[in-house]
mmCIF file of C-alpha atoms (C1' of nucleotides) in Angstrom:
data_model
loop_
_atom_site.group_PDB
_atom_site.id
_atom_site.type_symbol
_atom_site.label_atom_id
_atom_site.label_comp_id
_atom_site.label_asym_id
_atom_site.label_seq_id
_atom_site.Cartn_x
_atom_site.Cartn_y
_atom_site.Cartn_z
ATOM 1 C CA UNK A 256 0.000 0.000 0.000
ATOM 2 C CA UNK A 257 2.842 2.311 0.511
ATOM 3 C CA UNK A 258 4.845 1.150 -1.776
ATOM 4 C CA UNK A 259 6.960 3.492 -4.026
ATOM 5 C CA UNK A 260 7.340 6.921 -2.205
ATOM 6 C CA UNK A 261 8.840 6.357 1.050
ATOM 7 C CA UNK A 262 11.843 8.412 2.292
ATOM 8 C CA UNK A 263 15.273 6.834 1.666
ATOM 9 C CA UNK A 264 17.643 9.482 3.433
ATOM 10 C CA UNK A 265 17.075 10.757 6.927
ATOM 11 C CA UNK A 266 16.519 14.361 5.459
ATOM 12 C CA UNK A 267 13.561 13.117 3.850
ATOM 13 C CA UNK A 268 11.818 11.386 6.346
ATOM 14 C CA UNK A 269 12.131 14.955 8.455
ATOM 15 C CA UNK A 270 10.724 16.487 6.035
ATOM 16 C CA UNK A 271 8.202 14.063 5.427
ATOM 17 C CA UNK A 272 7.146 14.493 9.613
ATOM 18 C CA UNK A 273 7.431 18.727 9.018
ATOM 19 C CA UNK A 274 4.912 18.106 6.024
ATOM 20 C CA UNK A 275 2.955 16.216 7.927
ATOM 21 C CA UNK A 276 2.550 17.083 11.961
ATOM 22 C CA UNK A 277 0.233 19.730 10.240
ATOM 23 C CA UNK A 278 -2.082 17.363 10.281
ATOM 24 C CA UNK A 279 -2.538 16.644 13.702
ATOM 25 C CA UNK A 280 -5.881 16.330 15.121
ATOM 26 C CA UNK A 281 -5.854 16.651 19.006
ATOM 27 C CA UNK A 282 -9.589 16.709 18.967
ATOM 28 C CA UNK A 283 -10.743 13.882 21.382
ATOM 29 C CA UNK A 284 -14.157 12.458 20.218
ATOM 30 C CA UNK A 285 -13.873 9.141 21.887
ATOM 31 C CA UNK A 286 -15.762 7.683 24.023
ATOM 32 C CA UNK A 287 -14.449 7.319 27.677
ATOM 33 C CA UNK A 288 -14.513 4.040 27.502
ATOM 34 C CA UNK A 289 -14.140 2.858 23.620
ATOM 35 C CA UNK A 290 -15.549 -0.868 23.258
ATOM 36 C CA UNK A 291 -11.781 -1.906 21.539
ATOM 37 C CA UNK A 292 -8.460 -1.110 22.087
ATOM 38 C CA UNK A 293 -5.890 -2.044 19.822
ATOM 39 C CA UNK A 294 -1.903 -2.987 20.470
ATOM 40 C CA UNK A 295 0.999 -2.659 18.411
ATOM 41 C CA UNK A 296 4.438 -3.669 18.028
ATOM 42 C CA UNK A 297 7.488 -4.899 16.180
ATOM 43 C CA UNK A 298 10.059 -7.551 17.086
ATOM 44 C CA UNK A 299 13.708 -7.747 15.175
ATOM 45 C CA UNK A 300 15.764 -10.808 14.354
ATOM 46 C CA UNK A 301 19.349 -10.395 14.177
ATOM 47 C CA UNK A 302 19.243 -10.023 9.719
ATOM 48 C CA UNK A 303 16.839 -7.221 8.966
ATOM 49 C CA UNK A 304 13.959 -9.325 9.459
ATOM 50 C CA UNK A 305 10.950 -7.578 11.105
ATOM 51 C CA UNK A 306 7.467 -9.019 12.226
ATOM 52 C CA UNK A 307 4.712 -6.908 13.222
ATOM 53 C CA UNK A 308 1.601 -7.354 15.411
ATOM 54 C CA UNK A 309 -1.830 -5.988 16.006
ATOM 55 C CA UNK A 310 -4.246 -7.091 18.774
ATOM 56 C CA UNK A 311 -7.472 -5.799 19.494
ATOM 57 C CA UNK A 312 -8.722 -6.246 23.250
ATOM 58 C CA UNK A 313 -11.996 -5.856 24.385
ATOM 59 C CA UNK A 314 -11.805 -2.963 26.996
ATOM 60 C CA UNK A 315 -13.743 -4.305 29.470
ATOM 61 C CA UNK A 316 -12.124 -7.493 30.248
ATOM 62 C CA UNK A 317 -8.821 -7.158 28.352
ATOM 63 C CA UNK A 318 -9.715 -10.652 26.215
ATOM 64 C CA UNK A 319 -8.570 -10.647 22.958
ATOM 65 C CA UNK A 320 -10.828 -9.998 19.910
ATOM 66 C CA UNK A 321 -8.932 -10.377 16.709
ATOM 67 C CA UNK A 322 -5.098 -10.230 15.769
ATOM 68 C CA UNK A 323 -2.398 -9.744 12.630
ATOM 69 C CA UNK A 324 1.183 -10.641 12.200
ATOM 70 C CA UNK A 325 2.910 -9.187 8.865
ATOM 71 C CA UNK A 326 6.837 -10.361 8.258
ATOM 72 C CA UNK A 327 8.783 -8.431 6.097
ATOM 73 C CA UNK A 328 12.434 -6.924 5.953
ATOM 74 C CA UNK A 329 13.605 -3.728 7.210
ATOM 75 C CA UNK A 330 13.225 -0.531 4.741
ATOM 76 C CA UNK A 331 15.017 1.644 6.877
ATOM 77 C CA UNK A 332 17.377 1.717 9.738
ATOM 78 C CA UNK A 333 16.856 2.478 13.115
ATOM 79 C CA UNK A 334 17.437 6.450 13.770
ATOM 80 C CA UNK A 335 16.199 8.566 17.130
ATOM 81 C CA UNK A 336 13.535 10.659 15.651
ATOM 82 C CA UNK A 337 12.865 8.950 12.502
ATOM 83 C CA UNK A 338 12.022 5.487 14.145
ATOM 84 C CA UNK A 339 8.653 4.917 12.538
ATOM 85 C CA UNK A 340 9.783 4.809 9.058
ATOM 86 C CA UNK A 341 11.089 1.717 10.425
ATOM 87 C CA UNK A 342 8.578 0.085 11.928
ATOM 88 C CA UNK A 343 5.497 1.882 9.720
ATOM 89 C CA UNK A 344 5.279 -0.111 7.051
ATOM 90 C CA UNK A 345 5.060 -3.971 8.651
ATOM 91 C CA UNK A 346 2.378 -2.389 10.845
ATOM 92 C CA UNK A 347 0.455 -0.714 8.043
ATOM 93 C CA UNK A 348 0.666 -4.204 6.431
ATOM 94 C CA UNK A 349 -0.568 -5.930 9.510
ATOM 95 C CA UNK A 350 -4.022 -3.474 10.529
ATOM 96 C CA UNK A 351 -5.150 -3.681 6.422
ATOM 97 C CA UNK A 352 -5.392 -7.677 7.825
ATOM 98 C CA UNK A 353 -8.108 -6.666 10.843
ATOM 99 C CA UNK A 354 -11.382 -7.396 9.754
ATOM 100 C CA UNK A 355 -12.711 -4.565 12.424
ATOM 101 C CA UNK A 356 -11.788 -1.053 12.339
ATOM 102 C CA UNK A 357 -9.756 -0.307 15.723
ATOM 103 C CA UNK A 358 -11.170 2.063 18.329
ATOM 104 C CA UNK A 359 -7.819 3.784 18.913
ATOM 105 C CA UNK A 360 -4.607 2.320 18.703
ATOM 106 C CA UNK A 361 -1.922 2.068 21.457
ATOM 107 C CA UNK A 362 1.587 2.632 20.346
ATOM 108 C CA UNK A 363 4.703 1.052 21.293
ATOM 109 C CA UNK A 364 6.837 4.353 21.539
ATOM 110 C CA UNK A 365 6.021 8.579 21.464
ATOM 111 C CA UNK A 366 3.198 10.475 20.106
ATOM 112 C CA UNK A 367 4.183 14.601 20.475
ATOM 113 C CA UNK A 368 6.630 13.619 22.850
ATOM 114 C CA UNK A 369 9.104 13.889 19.994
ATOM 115 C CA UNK A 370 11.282 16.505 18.392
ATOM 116 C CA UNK A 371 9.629 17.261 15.782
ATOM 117 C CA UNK A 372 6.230 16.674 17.842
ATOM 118 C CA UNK A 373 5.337 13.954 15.418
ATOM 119 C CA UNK A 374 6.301 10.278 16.677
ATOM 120 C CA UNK A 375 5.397 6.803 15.899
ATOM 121 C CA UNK A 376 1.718 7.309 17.514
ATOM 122 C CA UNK A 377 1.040 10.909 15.501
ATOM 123 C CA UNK A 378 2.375 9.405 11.946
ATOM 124 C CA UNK A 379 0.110 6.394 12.414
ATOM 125 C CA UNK A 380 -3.045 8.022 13.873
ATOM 126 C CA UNK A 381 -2.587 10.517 10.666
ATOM 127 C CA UNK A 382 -1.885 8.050 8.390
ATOM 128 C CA UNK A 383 -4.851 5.203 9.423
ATOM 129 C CA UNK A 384 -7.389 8.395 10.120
ATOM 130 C CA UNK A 385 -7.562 6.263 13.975
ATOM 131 C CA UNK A 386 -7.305 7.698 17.595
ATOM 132 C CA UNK A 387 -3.848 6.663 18.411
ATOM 133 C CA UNK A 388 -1.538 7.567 21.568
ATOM 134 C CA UNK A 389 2.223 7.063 22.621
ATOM 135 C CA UNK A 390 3.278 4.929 25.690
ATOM 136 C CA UNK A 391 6.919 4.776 25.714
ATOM 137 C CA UNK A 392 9.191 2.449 28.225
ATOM 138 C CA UNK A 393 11.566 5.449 28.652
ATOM 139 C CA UNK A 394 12.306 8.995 27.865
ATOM 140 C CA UNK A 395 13.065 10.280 24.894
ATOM 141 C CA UNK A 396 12.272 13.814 25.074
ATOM 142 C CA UNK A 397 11.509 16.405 28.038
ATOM 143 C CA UNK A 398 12.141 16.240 31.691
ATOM 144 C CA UNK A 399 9.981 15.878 34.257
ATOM 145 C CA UNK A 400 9.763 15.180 38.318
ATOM 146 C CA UNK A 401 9.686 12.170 39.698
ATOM 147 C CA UNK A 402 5.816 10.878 39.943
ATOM 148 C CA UNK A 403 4.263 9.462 43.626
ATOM 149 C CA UNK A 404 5.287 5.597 43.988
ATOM 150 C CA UNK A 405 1.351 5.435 43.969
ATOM 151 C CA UNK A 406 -0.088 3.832 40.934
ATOM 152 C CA UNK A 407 -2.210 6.556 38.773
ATOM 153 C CA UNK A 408 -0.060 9.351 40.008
ATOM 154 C CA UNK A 409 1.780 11.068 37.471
ATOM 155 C CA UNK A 410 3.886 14.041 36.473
ATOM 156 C CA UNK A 411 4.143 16.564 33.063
ATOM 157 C CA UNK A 412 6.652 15.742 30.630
ATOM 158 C CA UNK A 413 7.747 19.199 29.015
ATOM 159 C CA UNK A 414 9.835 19.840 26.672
ATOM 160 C CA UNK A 415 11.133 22.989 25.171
ATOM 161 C CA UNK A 416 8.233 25.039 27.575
ATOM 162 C CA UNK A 417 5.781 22.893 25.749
ATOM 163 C CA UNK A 418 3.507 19.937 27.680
ATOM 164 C CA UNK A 419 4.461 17.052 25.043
ATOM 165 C CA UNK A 420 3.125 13.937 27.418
ATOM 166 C CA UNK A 421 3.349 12.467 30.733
ATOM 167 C CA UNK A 422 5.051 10.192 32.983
ATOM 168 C CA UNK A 423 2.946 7.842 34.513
ATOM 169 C CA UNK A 424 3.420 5.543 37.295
ATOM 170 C CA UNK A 425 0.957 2.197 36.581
ATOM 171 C CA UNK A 426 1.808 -0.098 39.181
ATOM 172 C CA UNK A 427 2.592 1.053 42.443
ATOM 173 C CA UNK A 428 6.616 1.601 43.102
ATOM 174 C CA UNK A 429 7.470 0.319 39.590
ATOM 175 C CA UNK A 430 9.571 2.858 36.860
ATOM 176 C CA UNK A 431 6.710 4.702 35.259
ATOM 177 C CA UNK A 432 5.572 4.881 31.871
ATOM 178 C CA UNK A 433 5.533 7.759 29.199
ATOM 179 C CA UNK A 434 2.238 8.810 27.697
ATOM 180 C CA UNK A 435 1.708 10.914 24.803
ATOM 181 C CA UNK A 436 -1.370 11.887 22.622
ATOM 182 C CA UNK A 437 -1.186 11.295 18.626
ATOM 183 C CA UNK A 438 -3.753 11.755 17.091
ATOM 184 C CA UNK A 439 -7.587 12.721 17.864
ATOM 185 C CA UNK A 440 -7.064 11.808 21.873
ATOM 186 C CA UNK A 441 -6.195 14.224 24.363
ATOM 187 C CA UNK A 442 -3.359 13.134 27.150
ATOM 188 C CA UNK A 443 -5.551 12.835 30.232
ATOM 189 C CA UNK A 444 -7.654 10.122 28.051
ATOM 190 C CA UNK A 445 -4.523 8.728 27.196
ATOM 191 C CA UNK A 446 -3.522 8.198 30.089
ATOM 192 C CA UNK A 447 -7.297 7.209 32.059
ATOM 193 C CA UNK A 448 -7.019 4.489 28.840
ATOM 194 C CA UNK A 449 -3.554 3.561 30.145
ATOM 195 C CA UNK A 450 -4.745 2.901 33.783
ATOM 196 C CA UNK A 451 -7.328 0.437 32.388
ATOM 197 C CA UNK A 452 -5.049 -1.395 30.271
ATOM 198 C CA UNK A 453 -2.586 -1.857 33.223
ATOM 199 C CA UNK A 454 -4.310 -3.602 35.705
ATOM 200 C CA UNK A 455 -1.625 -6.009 37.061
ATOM 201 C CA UNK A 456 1.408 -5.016 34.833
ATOM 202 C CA UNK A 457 3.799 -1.957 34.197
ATOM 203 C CA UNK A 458 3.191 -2.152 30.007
ATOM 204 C CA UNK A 459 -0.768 -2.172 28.582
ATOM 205 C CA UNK A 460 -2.133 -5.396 27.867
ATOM 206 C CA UNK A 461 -1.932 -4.296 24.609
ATOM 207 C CA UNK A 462 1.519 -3.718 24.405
ATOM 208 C CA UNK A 463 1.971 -6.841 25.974
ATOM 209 C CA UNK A 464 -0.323 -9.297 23.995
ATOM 210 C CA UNK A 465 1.644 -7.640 20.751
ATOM 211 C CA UNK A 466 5.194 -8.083 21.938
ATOM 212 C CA UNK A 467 4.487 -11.610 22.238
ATOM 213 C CA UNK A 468 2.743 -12.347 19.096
ATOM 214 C CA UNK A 469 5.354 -10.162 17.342
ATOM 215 C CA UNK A 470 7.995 -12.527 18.643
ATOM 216 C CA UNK A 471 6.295 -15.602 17.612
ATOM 217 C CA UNK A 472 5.654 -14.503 14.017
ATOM 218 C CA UNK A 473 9.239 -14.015 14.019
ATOM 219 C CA UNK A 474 10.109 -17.223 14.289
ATOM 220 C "C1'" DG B 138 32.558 21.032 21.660
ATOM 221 C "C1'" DC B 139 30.199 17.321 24.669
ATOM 222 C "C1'" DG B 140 26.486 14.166 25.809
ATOM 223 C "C1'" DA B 141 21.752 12.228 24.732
ATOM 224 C "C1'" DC B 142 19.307 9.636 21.751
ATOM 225 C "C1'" DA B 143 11.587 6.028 21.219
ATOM 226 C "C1'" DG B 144 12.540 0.696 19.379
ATOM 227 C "C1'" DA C 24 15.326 -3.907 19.334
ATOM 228 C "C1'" DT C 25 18.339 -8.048 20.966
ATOM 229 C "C1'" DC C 26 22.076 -10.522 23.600
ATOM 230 C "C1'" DT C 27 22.333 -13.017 28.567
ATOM 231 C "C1'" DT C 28 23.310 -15.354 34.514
ATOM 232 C "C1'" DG C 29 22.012 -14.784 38.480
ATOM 233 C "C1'" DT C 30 19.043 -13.065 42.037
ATOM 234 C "C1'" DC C 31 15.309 -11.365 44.947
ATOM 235 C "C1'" DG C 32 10.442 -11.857 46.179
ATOM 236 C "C1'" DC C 33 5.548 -13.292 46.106
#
DNA sequence: GCGACAG
DNA sequence: ATCTTGTCGC
């Protein structure tokens, strides 16, 4: 589907994310509770093979309701800023595959808390139309203070005087997790959304249901 | 100039 | 991302 004009130098794919973090929608339309939520993620080997995964949870009860592996081999190589033109195209490959349109999709990775405002979350909640939002194991951009060991509490990320996410804590004492908005969700959703996907764990469900599947479509 | 740097 | 032994705790 996106086959032919996709950036081959790192000074394209930046301008590719200038042309399009323009488009942008932080509107938030969704329901509190939307009936689906929908993981993603990518797993390496060590010879440029990739496999990506989608897995769509019901909500309430975090059981699984459909999923999608894609394999394929790496188009471009891993840079800070410019890692979804890595990972976009396996999991572009892999949500054409669902036979239900996701709710909003839960990233492995940033949303504006990138810095060029436009990670992995943003270019795929532009590019699918879908609500999407960032939840990154660690920092990439911004600093922050140190969130309450509670679980739910949470502090700003900023980043050059802009809000670009948060940093929350979803399991009591455990390193906390970064959220940021993509596309058509505000943060404080994104983060509510978070809480409900992490009832036992530090990663969502989501995150954690694709990670595995990823793995085991690599091999 | 010197670090930092999503996965 | 992925590579890895042991270790602490429920």
């Amino acid at each position: 589907m996106h086959t032919g004009d996709w950036p081959k130098t790192a000074e394209e794919a930046r301008a590719v994310q200038e042309r399009l973090r323009d488009l942008v929608d932080l509107t938030d339309d969704l329901p509190a509770l939307p009936p689906t939520v929908t993981g993603l993620d990518v797993a390496y080997d060590e010879s440029d093979g990739i496999a990506a995964a989608v897995v769509t949870l019901e909500t309430a009860g975090l059981t699984v309701v459909e999923a999608r592996t894609h394999r394929a081999k790496a188009v471009f190589p891993y840079e800070p800023g410019l890692f979804a033109f890595r990972e976009l195209p396996p999991l572009l490959a892999a949500l054409e595959g669902l036979a239900h349109t996701p709710d909003v999709l839960v990233c492995d990775g940033h949303g504006l808390a990138h810095p060029r405002r436009f990670g992995l979350a943003c270019h795929l909640g532009v590019l699918t139309g879908l609500p999407a939002f960032g939840v990154g194991k660690t920092r990439f951009v911004g600093t922050h203070d140190e969130p309450e060991q509670a679980r739910g509490s949470s502090a700003p990320l900023a980043d050059a005087g802009e809000e670009v996410g948060a940093v929350l804590r979803t399991q009591d004492g455990v390193k906390p997790v970064y959220v940021s908005a993509g596309h058509r969700i505000g943060l404080a959703h994104a983060c509510r959304l978070t809480l409900a996907l992490t009832p036992r764990y530090r990663l969502p469900e989501t995150t954690r249901q694709a990670d595995r599947l990823s793995r085991a479509a690599l091999r």
